[in-house]
Coordinates of C-alpha atoms in Angstrom, one line a residue:
X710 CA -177.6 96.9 24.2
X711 CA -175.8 97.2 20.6
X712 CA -178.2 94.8 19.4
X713 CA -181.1 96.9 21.0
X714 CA -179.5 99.7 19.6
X715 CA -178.8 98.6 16.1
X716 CA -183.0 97.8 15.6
X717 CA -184.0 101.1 17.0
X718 CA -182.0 102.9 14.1
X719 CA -183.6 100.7 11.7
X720 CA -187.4 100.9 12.7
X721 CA -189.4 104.9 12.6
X722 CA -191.8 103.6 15.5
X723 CA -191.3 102.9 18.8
X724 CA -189.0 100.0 20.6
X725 CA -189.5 99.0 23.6
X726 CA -187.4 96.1 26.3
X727 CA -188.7 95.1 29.8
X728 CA -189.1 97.5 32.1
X729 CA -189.1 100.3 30.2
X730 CA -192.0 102.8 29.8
X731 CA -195.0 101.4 27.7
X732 CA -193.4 97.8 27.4
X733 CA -196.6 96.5 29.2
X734 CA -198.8 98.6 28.1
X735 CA -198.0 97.5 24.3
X736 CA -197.4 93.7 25.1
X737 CA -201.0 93.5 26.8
X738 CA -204.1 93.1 24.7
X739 CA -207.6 93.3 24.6
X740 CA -207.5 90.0 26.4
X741 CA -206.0 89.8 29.3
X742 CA -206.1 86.3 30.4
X743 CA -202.3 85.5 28.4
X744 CA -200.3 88.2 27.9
X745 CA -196.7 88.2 25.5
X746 CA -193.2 88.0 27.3
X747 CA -191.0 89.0 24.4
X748 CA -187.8 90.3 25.1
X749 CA -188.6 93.6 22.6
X750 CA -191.3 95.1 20.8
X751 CA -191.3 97.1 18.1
X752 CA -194.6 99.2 17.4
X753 CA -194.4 99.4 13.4
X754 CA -195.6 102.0 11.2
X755 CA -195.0 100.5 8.4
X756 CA -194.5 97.6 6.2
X757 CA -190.5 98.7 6.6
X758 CA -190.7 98.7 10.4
X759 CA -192.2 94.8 10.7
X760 CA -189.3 94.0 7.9
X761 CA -186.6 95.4 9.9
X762 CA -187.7 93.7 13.4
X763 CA -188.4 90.2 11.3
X764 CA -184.7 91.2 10.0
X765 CA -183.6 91.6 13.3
X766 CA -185.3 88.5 14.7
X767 CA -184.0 86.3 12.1
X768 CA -180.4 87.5 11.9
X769 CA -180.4 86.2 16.2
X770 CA -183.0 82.9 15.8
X771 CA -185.2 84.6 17.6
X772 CA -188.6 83.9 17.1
X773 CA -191.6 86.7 15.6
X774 CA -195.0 87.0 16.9
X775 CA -197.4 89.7 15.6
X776 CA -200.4 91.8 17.5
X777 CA -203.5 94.3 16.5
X778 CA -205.8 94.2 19.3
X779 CA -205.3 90.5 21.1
X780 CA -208.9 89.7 20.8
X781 CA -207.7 86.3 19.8
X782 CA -204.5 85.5 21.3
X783 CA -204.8 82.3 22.8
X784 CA -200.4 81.3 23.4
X785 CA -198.4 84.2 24.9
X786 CA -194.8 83.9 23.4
X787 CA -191.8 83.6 25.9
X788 CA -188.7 86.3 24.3
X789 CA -188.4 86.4 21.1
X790 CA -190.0 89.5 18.9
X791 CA -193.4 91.0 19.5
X792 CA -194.5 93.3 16.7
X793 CA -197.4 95.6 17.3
X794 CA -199.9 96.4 14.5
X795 CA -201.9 98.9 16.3
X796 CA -200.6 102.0 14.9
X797 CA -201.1 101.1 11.0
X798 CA -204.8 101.7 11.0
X799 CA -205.4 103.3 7.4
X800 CA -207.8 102.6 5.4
X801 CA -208.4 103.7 2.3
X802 CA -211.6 103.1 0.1
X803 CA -212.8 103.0 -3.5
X804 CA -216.3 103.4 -4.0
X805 CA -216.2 102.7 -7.8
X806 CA -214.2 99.4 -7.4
X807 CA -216.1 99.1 -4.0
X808 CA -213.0 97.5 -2.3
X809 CA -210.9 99.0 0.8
X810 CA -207.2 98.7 1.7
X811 CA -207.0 97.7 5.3
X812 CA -203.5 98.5 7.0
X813 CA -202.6 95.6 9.5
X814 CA -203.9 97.5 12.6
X815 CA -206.6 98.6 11.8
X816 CA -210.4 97.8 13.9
X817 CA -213.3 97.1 11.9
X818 CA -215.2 100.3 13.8
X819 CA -213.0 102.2 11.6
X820 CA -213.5 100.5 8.2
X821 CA -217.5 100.7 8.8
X822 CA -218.1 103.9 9.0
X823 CA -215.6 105.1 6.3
X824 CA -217.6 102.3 3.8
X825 CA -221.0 103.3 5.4
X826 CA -220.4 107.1 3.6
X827 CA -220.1 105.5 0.4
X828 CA -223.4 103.0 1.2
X829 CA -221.3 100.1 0.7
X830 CA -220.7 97.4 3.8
X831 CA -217.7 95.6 4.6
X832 CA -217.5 91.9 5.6
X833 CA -216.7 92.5 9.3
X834 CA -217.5 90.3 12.8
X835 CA -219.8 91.2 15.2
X836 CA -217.8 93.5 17.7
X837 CA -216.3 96.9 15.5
X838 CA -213.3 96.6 18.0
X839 CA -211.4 93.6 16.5
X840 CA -208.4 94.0 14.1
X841 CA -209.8 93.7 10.6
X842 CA -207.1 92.0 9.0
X843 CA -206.6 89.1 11.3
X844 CA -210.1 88.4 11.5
X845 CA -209.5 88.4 7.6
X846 CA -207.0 86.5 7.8
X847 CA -208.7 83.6 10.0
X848 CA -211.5 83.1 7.7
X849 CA -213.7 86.1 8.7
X850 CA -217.4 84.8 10.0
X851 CA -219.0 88.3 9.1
X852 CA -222.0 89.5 10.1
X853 CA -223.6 89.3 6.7
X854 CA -222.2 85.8 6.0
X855 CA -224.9 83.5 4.6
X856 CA -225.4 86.3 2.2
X857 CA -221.9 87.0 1.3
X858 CA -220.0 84.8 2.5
X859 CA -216.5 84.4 4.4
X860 CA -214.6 87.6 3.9
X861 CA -211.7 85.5 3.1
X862 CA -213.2 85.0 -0.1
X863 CA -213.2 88.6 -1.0
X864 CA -209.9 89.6 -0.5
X865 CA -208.0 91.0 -3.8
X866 CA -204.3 91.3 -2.5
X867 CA -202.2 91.6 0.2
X868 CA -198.9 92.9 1.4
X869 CA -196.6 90.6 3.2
X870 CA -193.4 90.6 5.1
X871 CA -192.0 87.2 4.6
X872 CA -189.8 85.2 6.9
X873 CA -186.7 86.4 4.4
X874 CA -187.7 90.3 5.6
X875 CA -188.7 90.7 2.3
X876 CA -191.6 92.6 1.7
X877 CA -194.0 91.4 -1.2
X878 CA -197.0 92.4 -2.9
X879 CA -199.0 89.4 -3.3
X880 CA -202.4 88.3 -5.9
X881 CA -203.9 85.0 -6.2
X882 CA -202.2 85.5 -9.9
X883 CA -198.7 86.0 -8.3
X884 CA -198.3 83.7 -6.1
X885 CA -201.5 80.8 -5.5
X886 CA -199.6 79.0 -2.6
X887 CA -198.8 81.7 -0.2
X888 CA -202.4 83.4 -1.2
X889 CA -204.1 80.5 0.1
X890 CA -201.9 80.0 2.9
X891 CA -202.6 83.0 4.3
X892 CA -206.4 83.3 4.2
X893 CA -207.2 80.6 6.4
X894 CA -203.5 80.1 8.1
X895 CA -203.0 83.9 9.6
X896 CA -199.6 84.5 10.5
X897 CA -197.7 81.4 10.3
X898 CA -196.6 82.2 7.2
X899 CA -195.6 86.0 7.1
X900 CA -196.9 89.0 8.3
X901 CA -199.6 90.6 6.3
X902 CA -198.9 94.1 7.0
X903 CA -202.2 95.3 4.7
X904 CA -205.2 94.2 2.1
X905 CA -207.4 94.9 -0.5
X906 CA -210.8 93.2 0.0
X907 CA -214.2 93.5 -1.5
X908 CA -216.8 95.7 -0.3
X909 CA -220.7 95.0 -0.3
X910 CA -223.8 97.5 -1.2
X911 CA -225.7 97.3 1.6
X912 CA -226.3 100.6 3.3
X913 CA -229.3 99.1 5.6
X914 CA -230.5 96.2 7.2
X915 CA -232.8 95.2 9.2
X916 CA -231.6 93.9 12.8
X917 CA -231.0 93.5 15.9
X918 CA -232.0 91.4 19.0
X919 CA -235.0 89.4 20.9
X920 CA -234.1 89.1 24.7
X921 CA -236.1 86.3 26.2
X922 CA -235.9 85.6 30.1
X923 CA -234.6 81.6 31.5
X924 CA -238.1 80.5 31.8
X925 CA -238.2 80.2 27.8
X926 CA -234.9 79.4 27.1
X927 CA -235.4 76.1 25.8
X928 CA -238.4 77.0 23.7
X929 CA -236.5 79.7 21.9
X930 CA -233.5 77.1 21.3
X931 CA -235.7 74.8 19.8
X932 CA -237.6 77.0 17.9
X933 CA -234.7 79.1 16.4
X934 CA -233.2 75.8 15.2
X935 CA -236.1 74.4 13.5
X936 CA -236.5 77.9 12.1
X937 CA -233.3 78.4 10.7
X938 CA -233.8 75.3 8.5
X939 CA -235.6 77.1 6.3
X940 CA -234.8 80.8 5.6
X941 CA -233.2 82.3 3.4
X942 CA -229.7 83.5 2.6
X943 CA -230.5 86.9 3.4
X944 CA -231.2 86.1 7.0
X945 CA -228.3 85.9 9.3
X946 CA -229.2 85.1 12.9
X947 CA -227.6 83.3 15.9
X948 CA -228.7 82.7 19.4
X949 CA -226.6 83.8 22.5
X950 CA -227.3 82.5 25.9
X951 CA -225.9 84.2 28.9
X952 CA -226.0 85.2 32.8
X953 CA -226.1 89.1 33.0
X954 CA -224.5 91.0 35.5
X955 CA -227.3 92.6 38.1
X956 CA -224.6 95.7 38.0
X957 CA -225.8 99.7 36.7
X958 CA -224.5 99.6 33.3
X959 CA -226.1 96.6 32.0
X960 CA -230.1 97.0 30.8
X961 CA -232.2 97.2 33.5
X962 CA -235.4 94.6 32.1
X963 CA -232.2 92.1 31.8
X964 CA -230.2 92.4 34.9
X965 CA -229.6 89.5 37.1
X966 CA -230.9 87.0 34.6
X967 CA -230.1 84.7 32.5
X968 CA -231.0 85.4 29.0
X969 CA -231.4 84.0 25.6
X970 CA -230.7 86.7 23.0
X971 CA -231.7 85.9 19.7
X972 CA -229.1 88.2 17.1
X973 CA -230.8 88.9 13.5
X974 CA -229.2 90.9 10.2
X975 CA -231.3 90.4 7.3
X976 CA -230.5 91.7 4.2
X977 CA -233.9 91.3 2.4
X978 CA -235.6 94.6 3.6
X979 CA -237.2 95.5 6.7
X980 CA -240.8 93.9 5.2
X981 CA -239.7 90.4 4.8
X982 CA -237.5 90.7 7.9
X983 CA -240.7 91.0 10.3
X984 CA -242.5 88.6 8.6
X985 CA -239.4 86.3 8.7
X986 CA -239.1 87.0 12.7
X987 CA -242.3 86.3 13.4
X988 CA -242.2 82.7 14.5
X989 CA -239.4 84.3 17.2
X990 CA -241.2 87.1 18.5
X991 CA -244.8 84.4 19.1
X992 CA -242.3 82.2 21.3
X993 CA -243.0 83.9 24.7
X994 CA -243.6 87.6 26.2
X995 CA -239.4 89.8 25.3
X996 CA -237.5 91.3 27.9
X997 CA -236.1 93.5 25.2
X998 CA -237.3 93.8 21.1
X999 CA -234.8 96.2 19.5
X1000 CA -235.2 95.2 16.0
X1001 CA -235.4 97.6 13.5
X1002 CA -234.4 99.3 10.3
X1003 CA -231.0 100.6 10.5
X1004 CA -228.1 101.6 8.8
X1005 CA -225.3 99.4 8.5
X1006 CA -222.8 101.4 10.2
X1007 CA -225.3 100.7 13.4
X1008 CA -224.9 97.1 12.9
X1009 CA -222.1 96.7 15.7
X1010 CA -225.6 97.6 18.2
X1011 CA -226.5 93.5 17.2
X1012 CA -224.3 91.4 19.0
X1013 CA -223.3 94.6 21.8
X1014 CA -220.4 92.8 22.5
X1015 CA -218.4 94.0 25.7
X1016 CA -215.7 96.5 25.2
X1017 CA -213.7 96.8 28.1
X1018 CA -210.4 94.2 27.9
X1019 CA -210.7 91.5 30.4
X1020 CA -209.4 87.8 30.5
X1021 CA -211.1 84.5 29.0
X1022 CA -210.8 81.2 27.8
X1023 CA -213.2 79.8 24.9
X1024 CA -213.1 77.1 22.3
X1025 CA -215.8 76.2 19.5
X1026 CA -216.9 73.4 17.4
X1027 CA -218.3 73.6 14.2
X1028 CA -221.6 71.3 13.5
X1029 CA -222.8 69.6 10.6
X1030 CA -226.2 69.4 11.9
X1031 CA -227.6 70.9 15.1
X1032 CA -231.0 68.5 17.2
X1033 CA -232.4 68.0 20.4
X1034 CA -229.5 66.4 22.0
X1035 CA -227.2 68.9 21.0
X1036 CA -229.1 71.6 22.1
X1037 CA -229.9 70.1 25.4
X1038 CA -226.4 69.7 25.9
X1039 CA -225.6 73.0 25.9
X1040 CA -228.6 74.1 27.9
X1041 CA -227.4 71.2 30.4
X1042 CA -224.1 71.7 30.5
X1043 CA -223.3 75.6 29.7
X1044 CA -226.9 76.9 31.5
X1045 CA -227.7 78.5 34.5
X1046 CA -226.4 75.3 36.4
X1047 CA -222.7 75.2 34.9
X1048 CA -220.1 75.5 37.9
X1049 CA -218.6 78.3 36.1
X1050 CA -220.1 81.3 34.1
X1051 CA -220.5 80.3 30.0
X1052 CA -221.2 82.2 27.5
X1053 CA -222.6 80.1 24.4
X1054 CA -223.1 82.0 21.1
X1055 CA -225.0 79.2 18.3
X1056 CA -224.5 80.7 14.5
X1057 CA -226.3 79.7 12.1
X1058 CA -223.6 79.1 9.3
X1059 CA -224.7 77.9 5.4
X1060 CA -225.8 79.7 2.5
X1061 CA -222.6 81.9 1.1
X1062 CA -220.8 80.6 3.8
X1063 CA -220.6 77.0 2.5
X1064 CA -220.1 77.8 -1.1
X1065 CA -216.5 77.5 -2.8
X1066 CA -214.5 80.6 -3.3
X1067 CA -214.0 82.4 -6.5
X1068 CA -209.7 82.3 -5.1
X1069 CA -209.1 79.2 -3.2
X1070 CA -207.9 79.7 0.3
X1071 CA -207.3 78.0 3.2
X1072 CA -210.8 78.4 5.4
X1073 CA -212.4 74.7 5.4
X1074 CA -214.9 72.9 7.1
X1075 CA -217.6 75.0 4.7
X1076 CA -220.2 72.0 5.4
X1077 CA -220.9 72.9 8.5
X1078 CA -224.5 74.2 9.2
X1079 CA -223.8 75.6 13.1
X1080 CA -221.4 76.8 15.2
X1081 CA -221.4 76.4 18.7
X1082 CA -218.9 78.6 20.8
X1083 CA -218.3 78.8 24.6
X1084 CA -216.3 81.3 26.6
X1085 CA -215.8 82.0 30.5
X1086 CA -214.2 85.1 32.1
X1087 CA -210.9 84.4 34.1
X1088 CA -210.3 86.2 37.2
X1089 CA -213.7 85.1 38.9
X1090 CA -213.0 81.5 37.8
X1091 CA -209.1 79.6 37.0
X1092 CA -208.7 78.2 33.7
X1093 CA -208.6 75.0 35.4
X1094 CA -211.7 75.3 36.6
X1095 CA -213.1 76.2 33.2
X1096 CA -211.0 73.6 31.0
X1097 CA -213.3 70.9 31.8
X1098 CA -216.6 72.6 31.3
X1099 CA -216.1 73.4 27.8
X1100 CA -214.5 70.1 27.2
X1101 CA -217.4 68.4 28.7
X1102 CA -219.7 70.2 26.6
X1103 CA -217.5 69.9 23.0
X1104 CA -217.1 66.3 23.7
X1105 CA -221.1 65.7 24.2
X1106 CA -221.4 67.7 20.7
X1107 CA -218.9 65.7 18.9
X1108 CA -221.1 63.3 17.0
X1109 CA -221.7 65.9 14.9
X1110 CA -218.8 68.1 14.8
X1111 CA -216.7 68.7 11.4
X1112 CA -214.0 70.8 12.9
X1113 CA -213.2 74.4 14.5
X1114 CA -212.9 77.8 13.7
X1115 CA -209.1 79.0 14.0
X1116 CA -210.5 82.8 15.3
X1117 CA -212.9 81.2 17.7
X1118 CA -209.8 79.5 19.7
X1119 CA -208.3 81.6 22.3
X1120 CA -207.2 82.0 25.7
X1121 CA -206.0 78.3 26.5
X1122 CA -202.7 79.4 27.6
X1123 CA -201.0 76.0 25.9
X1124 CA -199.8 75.5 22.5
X1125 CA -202.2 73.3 19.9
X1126 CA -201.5 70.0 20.1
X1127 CA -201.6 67.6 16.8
X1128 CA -205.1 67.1 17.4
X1129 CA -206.3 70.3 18.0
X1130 CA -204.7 71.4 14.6
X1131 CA -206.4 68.2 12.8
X1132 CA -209.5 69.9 13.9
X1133 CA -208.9 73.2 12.1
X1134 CA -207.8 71.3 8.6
X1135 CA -208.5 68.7 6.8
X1136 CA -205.8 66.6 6.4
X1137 CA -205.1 67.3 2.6
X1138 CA -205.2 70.7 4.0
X1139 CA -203.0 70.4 7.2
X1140 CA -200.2 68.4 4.6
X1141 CA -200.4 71.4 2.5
X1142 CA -199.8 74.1 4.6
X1143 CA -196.9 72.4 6.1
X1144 CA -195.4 72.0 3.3
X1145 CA -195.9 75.7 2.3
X1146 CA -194.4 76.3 5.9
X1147 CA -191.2 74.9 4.9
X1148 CA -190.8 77.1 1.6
X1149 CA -191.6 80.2 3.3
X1150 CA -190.6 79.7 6.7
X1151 CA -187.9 76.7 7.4
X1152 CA -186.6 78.5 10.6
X1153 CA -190.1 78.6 12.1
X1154 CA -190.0 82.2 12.5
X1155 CA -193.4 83.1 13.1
X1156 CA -194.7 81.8 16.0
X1157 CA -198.2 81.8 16.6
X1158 CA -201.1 80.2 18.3
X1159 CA -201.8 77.2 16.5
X1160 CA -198.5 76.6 14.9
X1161 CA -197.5 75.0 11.5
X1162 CA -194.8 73.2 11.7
X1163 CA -192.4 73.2 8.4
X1164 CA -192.7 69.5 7.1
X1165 CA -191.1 69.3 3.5
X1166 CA -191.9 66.2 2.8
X1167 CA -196.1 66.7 3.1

């Protein structure tokens, strides 16, 4: 209880131990299939707060796990430290250097309509409810990726409690390493309690989604993929295929069914985008058609990811080429016929996405043309009954797999393995970063999903 006592006069937010009001509440997420045992949390306010609880955590060998929203937590940590992110949600923007400072908690639905008033765009997912800085900070697929790019690449500084409790302003000029560390290797390295990162011009864009009906799901697989060989960088699209619910508050031309929805953001005017679409729309007779002309602040509308927290389990690979067996695979495998629901989202990845960055960082694998992920609620089905699904299907993809997305990993409920981290690095990369580990964290303080371990001699 001294101990307890002695970090509550040290932090302005809230603490919390087992048992006590609004421990469980801040410990769970949005998902809700692993959920953090720490034996405290602090809920920081500041870049002070996460320095004195990393104080206090490192002072007592404790170990230090961070959280915004828990859209990707894939390890719940057993005692130790849990900070909370999810009351530093400021953001502050500069339309003249078009760029936004993004405070650790922070969702992107906050960031896009604050950019949106100034016309510019920032480089966010496709659901507004994730934290914006950890999606940052694990590469950042954005929406607008072919044409921009990762929105790692676009970040100008950050601020960064470091194992030491030091807090540090930090610039690709200041200090390369733990820059490149960060973007790309997330929290295992210190906690980034804010950025500065780039925004885009792009008040419109022209998007939004073709729902075909199970009868033509194959035809639009095929047909997507050969048509995403050749556009442009200004079209983003990707291809989800799912069962939906037969419940009130899903569309009623799609209930009951199984679905392919085809996802399109095109940044090239709402002209070329229905000509571009085209090919799509002549596949077969829509369930649904709601693209359009919209601002970019509607853009969330695309994807219409869920909202409500529930539990999952999901994995991803990332292809360097995507053909027929691939994409029967998944319609085999992850279709109507899988013994467990799936829900496969295919990206189309390339253009901005696979060029270097300006600022080296960490986010590799940049030759790979697809991504293919899978997820699968918990509750109706175990994990153990959905493990070997999605390994069946990544193992019948893995001819032309490069590697794996480190936000697109979550809900597994075990700690990465050596081989599941040789699938997020490349080796030179992997050596690196533990390396880099052992400078700024020896102790192993921060403990998070896929872990670094601190390896001197890499």
């Amino acid at each position: 209880m001294s101990d307890f006592s002695s970090l509550v006069s040290r932090v302005e937010g809230e603490v919390f131990l087992p048992g006590q009001e609004g421990f469980d509440e801040e410990r769970t997420g949005f998902q809700r299939a692993v959920v953090h045992r720490p034996d405290v949390i602090v809920g920081a306010v500041s870049a002070r707060d996460v320095a004195a609880a990393v104080r206090f955590a490192g002072a007592r060998g404790l170990p230090v796990a961070v959280q915004a929203t828990g859209h990707g937590l894939s390890v719940g940590m057993d005692g130790g430290v849990l900070i909370s992110t999810r009351r530093m949600s400021g953001v502050r923007i500069d339309p003249e250097a078009r760029t936004a400072w993004l405070e650790a908690g922070v969702r992107w639905e906050h960031v896009v309509p604050e950019a949106g008033r100034h016309g510019l765009a920032p480089l966010n997912g496709s659901a507004p409810h994730v934290g914006a800085v950890s999606y940052i900070l694990g590469g950042g697929l954005a929406l607008l990726g072919r044409t921009y790019g990762w929105a790692a690449d676009h970040v100008h500084r950050m601020e960064v409690v470091t194992a030491d409790a030091q807090i540090k302003q930090i610039t690709p000029d200041s200090d390369p390493d733990l820059f490149w560390a960060l973007l790309g290797g997330k929290d295992n390295f210190g906690i980034v309690t804010g950025l500065e990162t780039a925004l885009m011009p792009q008040p419109r864009i022209y998007g939004g989604g073709l729902y075909f009906d199970t009868p033509h799901v194959e035809d639009i697989l095929h047909t997507w993929h050969q048509w995403t060989t050749t556009t442009p960088h200004h079209m983003n699209s990707s291809v989800g295929l799912m069962p939906v619910p037969d419940l009130p508050f899903m569309p009623e031309p799609l209930r009951g069914r199984y679905v392919a929805h085809v996802r399109i953001a095109s940044t090239g005017g709402a002209i070329a985008g229905r000509r571009a679409v085209a090919p799509l729309r002549a596949v077969a007779p829509r369930l649904m058609d709601t693209l359009r002309d919209m601002p970019y602040t509607a853009s969330g509308s695309i994807f219409d990811d869920p909202v409500h927290p529930h539990g999952y389990t999901g994995d991803n690979a990332l292809l360097g080429s995507l053909g027929t067996p691939a994409l029967d695979a998944v319609r085999d495998l992850a279709g109507p016929a899988a013994p467990v629901m799936c829900v496969v989202d295919l990206r189309h990845l390339g253009g901005a996405l696979a060029r270097p960055p300006a600022v080296p960082n960490a986010v590799g694998h940049r030759e790979a043309a697809y991504i293919l992920r899978v997820l699968s609620p918990v509750g109706p089905w175990s994990a153990a009954d959905i493990a070997p699904v999605h390994e069946e299907l990544l193992a019948a993809v893995r001819p032309w797999t490069v590697g794996r997305n480190l936000n697109f990993v979550y809900g597994t409920g075990r700690p990465a393995t050596a081989e599941r981290l040789s699938t997020l690095y490349d080796a030179p990369a992997r050596r690196r970063m533990a390396r880099l580990k052992a400078v700024h964290d020896p102790a192993n303080t921060f403990r998070v999903n896929h872990n670094i371990q601190p390896d001197p001699a890499s």
